[in-house]
Structure formats: C-alpha cells, structure tokens
PDB file of C-alpha atoms and ligand atoms in Angstrom:
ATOM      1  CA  UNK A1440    -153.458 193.745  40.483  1.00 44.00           C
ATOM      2  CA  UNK A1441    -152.305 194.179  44.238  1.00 44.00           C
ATOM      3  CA  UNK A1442    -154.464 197.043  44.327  1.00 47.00           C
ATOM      4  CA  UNK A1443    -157.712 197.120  42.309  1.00 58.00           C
ATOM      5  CA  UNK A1444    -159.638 200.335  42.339  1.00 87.00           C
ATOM      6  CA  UNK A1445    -163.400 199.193  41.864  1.00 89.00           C
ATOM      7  CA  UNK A1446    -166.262 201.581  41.070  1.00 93.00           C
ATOM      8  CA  UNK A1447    -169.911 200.910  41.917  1.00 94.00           C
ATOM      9  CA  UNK A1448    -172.305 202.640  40.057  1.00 95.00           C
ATOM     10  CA  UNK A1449    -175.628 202.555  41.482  1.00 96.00           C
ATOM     11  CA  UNK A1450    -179.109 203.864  39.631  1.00 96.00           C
ATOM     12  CA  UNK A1451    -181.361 205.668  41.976  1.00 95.00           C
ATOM     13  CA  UNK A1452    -185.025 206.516  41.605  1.00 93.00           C
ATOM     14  CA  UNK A1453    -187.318 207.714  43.944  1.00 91.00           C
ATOM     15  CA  UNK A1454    -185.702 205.444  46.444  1.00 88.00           C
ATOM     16  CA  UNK A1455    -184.581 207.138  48.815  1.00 87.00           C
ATOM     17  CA  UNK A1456    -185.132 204.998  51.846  1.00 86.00           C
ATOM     18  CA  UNK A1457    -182.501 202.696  50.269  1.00 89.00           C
ATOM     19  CA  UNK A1458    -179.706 205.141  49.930  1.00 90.00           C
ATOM     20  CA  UNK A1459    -178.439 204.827  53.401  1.00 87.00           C
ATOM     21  CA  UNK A1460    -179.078 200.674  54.010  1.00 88.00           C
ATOM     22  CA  UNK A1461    -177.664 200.370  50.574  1.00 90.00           C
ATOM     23  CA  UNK A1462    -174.237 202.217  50.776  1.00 90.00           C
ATOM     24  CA  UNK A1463    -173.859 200.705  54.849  1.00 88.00           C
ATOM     25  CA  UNK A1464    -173.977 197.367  52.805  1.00 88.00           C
ATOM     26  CA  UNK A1465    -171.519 197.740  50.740  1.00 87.00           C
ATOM     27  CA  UNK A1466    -169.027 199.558  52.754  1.00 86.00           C
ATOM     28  CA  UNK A1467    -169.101 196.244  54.836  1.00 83.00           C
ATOM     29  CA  UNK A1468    -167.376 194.435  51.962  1.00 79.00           C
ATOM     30  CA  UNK A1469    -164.292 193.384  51.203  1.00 75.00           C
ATOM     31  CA  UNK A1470    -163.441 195.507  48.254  1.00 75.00           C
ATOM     32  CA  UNK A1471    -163.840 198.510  50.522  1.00 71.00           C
ATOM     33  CA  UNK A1472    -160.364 197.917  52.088  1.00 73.00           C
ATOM     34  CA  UNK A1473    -158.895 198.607  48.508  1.00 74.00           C
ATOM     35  CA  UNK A1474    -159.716 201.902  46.575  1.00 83.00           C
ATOM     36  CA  UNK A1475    -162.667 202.301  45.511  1.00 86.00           C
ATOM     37  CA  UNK A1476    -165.876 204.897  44.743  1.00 90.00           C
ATOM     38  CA  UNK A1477    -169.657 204.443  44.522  1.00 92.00           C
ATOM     39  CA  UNK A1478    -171.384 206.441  42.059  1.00 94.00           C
ATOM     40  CA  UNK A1479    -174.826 206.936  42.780  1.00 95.00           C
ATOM     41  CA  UNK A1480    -176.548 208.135  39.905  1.00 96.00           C
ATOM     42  CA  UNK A1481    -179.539 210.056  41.083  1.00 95.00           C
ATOM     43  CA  UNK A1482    -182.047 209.819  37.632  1.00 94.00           C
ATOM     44  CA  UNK A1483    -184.441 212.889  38.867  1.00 92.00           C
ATOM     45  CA  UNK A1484    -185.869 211.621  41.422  1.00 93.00           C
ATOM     46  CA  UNK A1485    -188.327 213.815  43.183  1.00 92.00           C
ATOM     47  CA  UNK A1486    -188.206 212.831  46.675  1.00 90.00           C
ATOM     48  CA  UNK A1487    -185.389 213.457  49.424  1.00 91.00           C
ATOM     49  CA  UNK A1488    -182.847 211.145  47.106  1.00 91.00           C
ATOM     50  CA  UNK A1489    -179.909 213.846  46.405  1.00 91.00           C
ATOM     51  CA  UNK A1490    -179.770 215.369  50.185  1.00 91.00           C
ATOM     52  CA  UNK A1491    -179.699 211.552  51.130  1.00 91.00           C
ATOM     53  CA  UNK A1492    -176.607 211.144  48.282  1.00 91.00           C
ATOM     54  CA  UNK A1493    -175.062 214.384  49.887  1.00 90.00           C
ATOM     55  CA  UNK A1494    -175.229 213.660  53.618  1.00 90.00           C
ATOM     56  CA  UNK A1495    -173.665 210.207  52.217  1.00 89.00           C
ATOM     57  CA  UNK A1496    -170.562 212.185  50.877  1.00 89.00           C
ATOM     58  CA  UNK A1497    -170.027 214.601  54.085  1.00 90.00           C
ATOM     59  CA  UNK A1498    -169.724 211.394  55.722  1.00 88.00           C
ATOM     60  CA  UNK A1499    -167.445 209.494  52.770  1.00 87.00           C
ATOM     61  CA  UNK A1500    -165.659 211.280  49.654  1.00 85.00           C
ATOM     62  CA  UNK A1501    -165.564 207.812  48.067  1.00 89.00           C
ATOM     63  CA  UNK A1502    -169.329 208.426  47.942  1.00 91.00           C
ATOM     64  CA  UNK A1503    -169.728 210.666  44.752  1.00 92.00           C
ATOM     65  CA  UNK A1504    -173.027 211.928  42.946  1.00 93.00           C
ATOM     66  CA  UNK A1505    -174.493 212.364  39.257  1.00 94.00           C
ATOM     67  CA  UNK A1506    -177.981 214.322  39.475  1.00 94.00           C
ATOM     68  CA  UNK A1507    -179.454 214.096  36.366  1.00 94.00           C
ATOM     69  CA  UNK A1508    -181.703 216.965  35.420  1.00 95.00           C
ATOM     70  CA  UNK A1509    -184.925 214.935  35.170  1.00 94.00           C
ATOM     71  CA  UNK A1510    -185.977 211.253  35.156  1.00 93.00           C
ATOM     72  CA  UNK A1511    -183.966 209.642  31.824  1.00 91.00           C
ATOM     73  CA  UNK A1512    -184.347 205.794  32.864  1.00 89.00           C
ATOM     74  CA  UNK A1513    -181.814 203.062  34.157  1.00 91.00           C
ATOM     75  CA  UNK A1514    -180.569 202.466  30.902  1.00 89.00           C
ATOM     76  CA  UNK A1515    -179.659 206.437  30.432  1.00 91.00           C
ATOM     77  CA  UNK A1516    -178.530 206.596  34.365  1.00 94.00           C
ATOM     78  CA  UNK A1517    -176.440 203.803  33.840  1.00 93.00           C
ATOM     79  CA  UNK A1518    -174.679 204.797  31.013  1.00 92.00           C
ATOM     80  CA  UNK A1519    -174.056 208.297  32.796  1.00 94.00           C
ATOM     81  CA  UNK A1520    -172.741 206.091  35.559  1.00 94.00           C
ATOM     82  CA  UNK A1521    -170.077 204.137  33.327  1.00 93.00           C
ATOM     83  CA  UNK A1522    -168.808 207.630  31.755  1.00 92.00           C
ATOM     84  CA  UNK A1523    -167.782 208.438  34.615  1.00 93.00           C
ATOM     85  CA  UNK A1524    -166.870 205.773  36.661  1.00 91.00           C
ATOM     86  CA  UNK A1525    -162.858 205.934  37.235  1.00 89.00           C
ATOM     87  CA  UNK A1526    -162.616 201.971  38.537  1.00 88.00           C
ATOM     88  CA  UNK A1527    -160.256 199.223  36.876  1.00 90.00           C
ATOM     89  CA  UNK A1528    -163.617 197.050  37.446  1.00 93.00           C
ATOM     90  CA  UNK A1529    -166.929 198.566  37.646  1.00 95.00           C
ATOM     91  CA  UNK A1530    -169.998 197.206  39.006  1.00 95.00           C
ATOM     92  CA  UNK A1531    -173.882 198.221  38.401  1.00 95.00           C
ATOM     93  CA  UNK A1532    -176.293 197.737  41.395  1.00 94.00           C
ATOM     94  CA  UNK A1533    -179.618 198.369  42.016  1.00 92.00           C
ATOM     95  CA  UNK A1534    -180.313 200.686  45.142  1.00 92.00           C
ATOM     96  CA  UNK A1535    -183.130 198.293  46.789  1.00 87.00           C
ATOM     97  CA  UNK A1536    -180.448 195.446  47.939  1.00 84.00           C
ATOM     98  CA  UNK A1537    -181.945 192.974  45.128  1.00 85.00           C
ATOM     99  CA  UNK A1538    -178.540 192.606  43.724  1.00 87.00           C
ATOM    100  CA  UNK A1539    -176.814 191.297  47.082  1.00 88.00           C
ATOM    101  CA  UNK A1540    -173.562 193.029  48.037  1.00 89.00           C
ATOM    102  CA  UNK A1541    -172.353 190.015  49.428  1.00 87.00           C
ATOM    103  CA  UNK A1542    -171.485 188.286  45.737  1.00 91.00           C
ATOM    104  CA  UNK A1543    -168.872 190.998  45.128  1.00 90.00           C
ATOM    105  CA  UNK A1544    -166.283 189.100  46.958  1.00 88.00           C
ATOM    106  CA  UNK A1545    -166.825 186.118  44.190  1.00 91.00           C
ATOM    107  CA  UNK A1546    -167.399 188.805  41.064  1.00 93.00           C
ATOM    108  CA  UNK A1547    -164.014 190.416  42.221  1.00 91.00           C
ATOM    109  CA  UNK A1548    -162.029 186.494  43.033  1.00 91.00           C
ATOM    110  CA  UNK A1549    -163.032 185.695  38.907  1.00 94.00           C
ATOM    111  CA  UNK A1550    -162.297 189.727  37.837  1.00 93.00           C
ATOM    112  CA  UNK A1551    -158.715 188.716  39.408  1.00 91.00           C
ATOM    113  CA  UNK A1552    -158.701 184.869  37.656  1.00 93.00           C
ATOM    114  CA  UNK A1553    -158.512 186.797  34.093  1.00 93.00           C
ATOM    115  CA  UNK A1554    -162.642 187.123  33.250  1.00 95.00           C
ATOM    116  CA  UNK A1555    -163.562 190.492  32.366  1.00 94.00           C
ATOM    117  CA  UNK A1556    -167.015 190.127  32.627  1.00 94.00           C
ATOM    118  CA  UNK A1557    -168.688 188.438  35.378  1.00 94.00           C
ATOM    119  CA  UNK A1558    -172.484 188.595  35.333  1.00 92.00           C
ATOM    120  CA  UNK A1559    -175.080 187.416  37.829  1.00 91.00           C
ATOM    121  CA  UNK A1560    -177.575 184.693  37.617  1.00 89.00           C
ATOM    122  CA  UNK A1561    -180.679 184.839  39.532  1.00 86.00           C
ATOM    123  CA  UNK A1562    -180.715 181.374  40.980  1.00 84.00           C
ATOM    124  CA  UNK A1563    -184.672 181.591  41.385  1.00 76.00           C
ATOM    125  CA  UNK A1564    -187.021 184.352  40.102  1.00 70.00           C
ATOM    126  CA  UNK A1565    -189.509 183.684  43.205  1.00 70.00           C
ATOM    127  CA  UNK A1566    -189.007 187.764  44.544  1.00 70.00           C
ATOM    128  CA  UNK A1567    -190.330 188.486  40.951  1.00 72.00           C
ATOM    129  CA  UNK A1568    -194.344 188.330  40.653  1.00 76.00           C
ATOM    130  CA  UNK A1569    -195.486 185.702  37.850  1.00 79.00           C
ATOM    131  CA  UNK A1570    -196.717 187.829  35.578  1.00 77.00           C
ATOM    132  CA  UNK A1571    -192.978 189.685  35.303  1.00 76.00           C
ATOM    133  CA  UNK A1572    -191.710 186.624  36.043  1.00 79.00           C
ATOM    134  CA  UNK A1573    -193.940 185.571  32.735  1.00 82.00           C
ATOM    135  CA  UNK A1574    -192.979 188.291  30.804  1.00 78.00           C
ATOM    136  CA  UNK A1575    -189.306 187.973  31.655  1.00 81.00           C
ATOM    137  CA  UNK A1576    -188.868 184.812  30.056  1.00 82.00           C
ATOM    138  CA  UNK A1577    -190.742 185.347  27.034  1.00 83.00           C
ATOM    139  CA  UNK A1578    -189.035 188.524  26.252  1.00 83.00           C
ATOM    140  CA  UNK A1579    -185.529 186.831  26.805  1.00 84.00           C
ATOM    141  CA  UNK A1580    -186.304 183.970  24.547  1.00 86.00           C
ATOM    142  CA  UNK A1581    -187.957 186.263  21.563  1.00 84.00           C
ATOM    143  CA  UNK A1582    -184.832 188.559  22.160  1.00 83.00           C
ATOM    144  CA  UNK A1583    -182.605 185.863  21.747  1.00 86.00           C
ATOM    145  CA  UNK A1584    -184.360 183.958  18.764  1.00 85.00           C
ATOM    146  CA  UNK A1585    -184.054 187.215  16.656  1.00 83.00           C
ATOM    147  CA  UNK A1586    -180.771 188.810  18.121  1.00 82.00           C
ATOM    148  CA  UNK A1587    -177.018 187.451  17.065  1.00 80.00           C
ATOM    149  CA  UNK A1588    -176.151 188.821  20.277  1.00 82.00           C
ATOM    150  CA  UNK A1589    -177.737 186.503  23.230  1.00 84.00           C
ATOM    151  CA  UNK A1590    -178.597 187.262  26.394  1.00 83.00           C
ATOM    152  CA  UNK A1591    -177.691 184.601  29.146  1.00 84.00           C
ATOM    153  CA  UNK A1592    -181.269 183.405  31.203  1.00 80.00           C
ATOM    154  CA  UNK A1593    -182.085 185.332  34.341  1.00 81.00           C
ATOM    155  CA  UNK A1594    -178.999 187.506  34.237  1.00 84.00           C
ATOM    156  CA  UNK A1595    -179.563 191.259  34.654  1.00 84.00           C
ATOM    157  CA  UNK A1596    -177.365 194.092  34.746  1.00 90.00           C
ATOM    158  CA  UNK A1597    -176.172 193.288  38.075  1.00 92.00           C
ATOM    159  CA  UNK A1598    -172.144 192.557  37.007  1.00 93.00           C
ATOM    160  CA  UNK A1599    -168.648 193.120  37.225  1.00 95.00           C
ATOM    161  CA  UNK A1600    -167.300 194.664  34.397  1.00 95.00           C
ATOM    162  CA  UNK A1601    -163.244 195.385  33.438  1.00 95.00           C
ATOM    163  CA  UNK A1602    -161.855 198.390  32.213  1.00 94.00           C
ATOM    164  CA  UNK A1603    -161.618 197.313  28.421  1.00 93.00           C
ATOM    165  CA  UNK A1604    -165.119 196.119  28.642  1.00 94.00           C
ATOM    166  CA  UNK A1605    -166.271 199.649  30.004  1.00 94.00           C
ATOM    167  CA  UNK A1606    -164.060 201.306  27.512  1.00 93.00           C
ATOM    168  CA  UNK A1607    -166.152 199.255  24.587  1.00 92.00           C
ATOM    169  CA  UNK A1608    -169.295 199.947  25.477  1.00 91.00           C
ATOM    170  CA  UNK A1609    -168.441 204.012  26.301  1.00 90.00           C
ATOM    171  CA  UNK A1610    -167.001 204.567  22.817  1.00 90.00           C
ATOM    172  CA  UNK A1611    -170.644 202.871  21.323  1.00 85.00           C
ATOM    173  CA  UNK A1612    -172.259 205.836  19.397  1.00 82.00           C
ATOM    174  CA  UNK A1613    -175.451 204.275  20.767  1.00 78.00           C
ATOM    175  CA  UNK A1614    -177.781 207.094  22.002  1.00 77.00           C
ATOM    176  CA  UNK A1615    -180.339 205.052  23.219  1.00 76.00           C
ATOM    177  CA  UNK A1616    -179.086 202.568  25.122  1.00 80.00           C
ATOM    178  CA  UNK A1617    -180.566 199.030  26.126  1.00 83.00           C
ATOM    179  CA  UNK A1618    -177.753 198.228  28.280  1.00 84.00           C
ATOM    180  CA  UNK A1619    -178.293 194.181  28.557  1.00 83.00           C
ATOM    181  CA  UNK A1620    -178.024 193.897  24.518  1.00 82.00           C
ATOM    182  CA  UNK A1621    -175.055 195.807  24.758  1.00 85.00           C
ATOM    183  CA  UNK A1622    -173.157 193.554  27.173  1.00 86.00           C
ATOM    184  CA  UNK A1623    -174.074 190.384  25.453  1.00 83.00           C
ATOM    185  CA  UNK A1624    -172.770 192.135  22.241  1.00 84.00           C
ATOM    186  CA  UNK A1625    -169.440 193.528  23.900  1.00 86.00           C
ATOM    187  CA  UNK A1626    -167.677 189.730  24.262  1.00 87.00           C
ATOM    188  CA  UNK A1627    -164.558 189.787  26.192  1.00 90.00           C
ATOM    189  CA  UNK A1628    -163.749 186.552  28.235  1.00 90.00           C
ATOM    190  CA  UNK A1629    -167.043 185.589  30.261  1.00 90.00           C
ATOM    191  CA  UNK A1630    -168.330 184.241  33.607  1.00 92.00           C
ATOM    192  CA  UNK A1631    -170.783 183.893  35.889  1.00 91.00           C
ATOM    193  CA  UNK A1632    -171.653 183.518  39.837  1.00 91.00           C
ATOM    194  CA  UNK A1633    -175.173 181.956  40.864  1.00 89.00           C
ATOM    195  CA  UNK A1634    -177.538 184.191  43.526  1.00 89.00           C
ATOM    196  CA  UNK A1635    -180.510 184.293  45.292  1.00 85.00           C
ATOM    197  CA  UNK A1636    -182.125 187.621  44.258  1.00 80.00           C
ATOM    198  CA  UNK A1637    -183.963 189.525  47.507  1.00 74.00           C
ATOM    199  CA  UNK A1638    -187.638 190.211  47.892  1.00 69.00           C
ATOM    200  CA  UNK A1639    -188.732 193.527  47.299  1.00 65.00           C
ATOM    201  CA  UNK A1640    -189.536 193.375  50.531  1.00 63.00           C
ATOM    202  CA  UNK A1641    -189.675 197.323  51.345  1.00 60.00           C
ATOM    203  CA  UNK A1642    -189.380 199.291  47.867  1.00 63.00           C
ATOM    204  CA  UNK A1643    -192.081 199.087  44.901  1.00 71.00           C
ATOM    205  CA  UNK A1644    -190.238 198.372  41.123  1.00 75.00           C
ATOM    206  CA  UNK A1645    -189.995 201.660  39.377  1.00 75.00           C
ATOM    207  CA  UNK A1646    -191.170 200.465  36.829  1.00 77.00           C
ATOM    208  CA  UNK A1647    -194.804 200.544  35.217  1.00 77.00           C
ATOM    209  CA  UNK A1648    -195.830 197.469  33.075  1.00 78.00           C
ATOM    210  CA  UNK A1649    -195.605 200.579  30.061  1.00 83.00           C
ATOM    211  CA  UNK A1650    -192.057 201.255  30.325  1.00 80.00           C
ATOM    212  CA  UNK A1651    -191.110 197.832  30.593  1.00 79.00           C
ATOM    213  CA  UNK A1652    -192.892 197.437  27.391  1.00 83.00           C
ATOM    214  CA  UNK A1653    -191.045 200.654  25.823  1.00 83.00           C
ATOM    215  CA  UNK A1654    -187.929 198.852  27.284  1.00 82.00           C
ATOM    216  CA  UNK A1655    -188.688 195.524  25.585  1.00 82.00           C
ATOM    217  CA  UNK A1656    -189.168 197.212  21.999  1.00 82.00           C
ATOM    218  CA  UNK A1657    -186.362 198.843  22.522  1.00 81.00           C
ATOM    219  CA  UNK A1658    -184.035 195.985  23.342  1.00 80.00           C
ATOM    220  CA  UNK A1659    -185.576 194.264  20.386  1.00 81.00           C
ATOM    221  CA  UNK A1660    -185.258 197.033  17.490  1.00 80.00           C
ATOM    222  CA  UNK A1661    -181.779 197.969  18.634  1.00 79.00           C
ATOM    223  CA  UNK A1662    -180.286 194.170  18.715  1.00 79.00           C
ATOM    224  CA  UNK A1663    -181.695 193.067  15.930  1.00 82.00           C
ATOM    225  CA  UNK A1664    -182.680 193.819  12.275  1.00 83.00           C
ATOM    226  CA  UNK A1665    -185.054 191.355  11.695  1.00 86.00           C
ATOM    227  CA  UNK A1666    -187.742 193.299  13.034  1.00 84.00           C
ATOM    228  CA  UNK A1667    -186.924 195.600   9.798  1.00 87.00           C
ATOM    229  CA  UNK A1668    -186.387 193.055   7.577  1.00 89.00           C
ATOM    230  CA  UNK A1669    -190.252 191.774   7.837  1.00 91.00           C
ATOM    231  CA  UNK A1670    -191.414 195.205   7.464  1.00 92.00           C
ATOM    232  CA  UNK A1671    -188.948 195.393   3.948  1.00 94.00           C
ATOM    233  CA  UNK A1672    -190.934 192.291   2.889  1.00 94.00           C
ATOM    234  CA  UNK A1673    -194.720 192.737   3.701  1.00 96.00           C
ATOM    235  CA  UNK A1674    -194.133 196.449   2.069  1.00 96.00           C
ATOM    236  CA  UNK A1675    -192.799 194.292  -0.791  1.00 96.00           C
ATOM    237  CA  UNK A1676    -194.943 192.265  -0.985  1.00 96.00           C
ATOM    238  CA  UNK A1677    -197.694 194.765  -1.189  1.00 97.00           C
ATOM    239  CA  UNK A1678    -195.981 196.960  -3.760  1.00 97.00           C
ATOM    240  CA  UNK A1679    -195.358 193.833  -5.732  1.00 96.00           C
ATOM    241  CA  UNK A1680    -199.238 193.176  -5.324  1.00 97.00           C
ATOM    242  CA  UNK A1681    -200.268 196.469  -6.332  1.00 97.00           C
ATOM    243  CA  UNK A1682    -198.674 196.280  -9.497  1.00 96.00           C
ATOM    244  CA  UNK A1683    -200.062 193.079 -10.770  1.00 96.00           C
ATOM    245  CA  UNK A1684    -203.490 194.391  -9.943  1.00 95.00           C
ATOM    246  CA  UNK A1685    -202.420 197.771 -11.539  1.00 95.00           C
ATOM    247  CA  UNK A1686    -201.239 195.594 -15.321  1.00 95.00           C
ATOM    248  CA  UNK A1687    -204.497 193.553 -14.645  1.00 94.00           C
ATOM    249  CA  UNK A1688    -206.587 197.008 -14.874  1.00 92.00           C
ATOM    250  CA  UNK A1689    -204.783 198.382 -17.676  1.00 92.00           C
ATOM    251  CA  UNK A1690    -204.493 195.278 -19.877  1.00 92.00           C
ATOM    252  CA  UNK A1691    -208.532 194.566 -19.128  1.00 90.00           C
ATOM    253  CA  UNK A1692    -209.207 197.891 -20.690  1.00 89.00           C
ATOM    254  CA  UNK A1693    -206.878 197.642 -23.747  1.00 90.00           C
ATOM    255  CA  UNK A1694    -208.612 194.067 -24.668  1.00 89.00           C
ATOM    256  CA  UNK A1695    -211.701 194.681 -23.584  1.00 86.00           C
ATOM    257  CA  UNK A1696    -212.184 198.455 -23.571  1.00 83.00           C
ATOM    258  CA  UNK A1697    -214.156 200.864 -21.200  1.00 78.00           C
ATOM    259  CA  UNK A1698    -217.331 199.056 -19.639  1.00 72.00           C
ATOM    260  CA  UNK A1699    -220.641 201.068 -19.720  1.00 71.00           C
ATOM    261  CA  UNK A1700    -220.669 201.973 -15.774  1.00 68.00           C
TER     262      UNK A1700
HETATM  263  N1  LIG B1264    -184.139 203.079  38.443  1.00 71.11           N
HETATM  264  C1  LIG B1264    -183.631 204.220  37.824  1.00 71.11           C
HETATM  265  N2  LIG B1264    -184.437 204.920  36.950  1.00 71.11           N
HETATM  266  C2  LIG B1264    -185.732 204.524  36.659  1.00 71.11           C
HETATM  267  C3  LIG B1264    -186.214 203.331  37.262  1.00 71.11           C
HETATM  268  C4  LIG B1264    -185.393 202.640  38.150  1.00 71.11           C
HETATM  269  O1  LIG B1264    -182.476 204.601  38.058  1.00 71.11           O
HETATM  270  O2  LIG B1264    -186.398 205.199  35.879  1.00 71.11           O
HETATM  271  C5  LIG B1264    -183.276 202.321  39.392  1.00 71.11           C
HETATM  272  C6  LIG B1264    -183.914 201.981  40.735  1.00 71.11           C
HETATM  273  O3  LIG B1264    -183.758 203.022  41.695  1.00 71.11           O
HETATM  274  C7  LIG B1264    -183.161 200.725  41.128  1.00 71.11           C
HETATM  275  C8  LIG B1264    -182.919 200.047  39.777  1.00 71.11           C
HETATM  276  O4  LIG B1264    -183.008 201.076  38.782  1.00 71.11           O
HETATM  277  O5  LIG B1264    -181.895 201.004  41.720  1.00 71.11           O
HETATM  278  C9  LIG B1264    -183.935 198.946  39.499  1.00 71.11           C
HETATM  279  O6  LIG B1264    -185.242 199.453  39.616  1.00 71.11           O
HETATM  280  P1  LIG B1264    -186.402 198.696  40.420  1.00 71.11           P
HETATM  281  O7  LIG B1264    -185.854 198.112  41.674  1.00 71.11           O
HETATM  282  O8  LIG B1264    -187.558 199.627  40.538  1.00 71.11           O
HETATM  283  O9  LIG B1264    -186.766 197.553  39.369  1.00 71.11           O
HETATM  284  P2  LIG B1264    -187.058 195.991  39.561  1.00 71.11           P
HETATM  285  O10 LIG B1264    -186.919 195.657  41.013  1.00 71.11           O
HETATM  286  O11 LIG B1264    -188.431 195.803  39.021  1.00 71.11           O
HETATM  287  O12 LIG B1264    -186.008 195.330  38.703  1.00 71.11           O
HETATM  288 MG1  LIG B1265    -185.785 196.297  42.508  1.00 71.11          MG
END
C-alpha cells in the first residue's frame, strides 16, 4: 500500500463557520500528500453551508459535495457519505474540529499494520456537559447489556475504516441506520488510538436532548431483540391471564348458574 487513497467523509449541519477551519485542518496532514478526497456531506442545512462546500471545491477538486435535499440526520448523512466515498480507507469526522485531525497520522500507521478498523477513544469526556456526559454512559452500558454486538466506552464514530469494512456495512439492507451498532456488529480485525476530544468551544451540538433520545431508541430496537422479546411476554402473559379469568366466568355460571343482578 505505497499509495493509499483515503476518503474523509465529513457530516455538515448548519455549521457553516466550520467548513473552512475544518478542511484547512486537514489539508495540513500527512495523508494529504497521498490521494485522497473529502466528502462533505451537506444534510440540508439552511444557512450559507453549500456555497461554503462550493467555494471549497473551486479552490480543491479533492473537495467534493453531497447536498441532501433536506435535513435526514448524521446517521442518514453518513451513510450517504460511505456510498460514495471512493477511498481504500475512509474516515468519518465531525465538521466542528471535536474529532482532531491530528490522530489521522496514528489511524492511518495501524490501517497500514493490518487493522481494518481503527476507532477513537475519547480519553476524557470533560468538553461534554454532565448531563450528556450522564446520559452517554448510561445509554452505552444499557446498549451493551441488551445488544450481542458491543459498543467500546467513549468511542464515537470518529474512525478509520478499510475498504472491506465499508463494503459490509454498504451492502446492509438497513434503512435506518444507527451507524455505531453497525460498526460494533461489522467485526473485522480491531484497534484503537486514545484522544483528547476538543471543547465546543465555537459551535452549539446539533443536537436537541429529543433527537438524541429518538437516536437512543433507535440504537436500542435495531441492535437488539430483547426489547421485543419482553413485549412477546407481558402480551403473553396477559392473554394467558385473560383466559383463566375467562374459564373462571364460564365454569362459575355452569356450577352455580346466573346470579339475580
Ligand atoms: N450533523 C449532521 N446532521 C445533523 C446533526 C449533526 O450532519 O442532523 C453533523 C454536525 O454538523 C457535526 C456532526 O454531525 O459535523 C456532529 O454534530 P454536533 O457537533 O452537533 O454533535 P455533538 O458535538 O453533540 O456530538
Ligand atoms: Mg460537535
């Protein structure tokens, strides 16, 4: 792999004061001396995001664009990202610098050691405000008490992933995707490198306490069946109940007949 062709796919929202700090960022790595693209997937946002994507392409071909025709989520804008990404190793990254450009050197130094996926670790959640920090942890442990497929701590969707990995996961009939289930169920040979996430020191998170909610069900129901299986039993259970009290009525009246109301 003398020359690896890496594709960054990067999920934009309504943040379009990143675009510019973002794509200087990476361009200042190593990988850039190879071939490589950045995707930036623009998920409808409805501020000056897609003139900021195309004055980024006048200036570099390498940078390419997906508009999406409204706002569809990270999971959907990611998996737009990974149809078309065209790299032997593809990498999602947030737009707001949280997921520091400056690990790519390591992802890419264990991508060429043999792993095929290389996730990263938050080394502390301290940019994170309690409550999600909170949140976070209890949704990762009740994920990976009832889901076969585990998700490591603190690890996000901030990765390298190879080519056979990204092959998996695009031919996943999957419609709605929770993308961090989905790794953890894809296997492959596995790493990871430690970082220090950023503050979110300019941009706001994108995301409302309601669709991280939606996004939490949603990671649940589509790892794991248990969810499904306790519903199976209480309506069993029920049914089961409403029979015996059904025989109960009927026998009452055959022994003891109709009671004067
Ligand atoms: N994002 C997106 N669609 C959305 C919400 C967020 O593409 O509906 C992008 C966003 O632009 C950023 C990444 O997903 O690149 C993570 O979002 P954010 O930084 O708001 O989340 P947090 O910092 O809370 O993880
Ligand atoms: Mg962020």
């Amino acid at each position: 792999m003398t020359n690896p062709y890496i594709a960054i796919i990067v999920p934009t929202y309504n943040h379009e004061k990143f675009i510019g700090r973002c794509l200087r960022s990476l361009l200042n790595q190593t990988f850039a001396r190879d071939k490589y693209e950045i995707i930036v997937v623009d998920d409808g946002s409805t501020d000056t995001t897609m003139a900021a994507i195309a004055a980024a392409n006048q200036r570099n071909p390498h940078v390419r664009c997906i508009s999406l025709s409204r706002n569809f989520g990270k999971e959907a804008a990611l998996s737009a990202g990974l149809d078309h990404a065209r790299g032997q190793a593809v990498v999602p990254m947030d737009v707001d610098l949280q997921d520091p450009p400056e690990v790519l050197g390591e992802m890419v130094a264990k991508w060429r050691a043999g792993y095929d996926t290389i996730y990263g670790v938050r080394r502390n959640r301290a940019s994170d405000s309690l409550p999600k920090r909170l949140s976070a942890d209890l949704y990762y442990k009740a994920h990976n008490l009832l889901s076969a497929d585990k998700i490591p701590d603190h690890a996000g969707d901030f990765r390298l992933l190879d080519r056979r990995v990204v092959d998996v996961l695009r031919a996943l009939p999957e419609r709605n995707r929770f993308m961090k289930g989905l790794f953890a169920w894809s296997g492959f040979k596995q790493t990871s490198v430690e970082y220090d996430r950023a503050e979110r020191t300019l941009g706001e998170t994108k995301f409302k306490p309601w669709k991280l909610w939606t996004l939490a069900i949603d990671g649940i129901t589509s790892s794991s069946t248990v969810p499904l299986r306790i519903w199976t039993y209480v309506g069993a259970t029920i049914a089961l109940m409403s029979f015996i009290y059904a025989f109960i009525i009927i026998a009452k009246v055959l022994v003891f007949g109709i009671a004067v109301p």
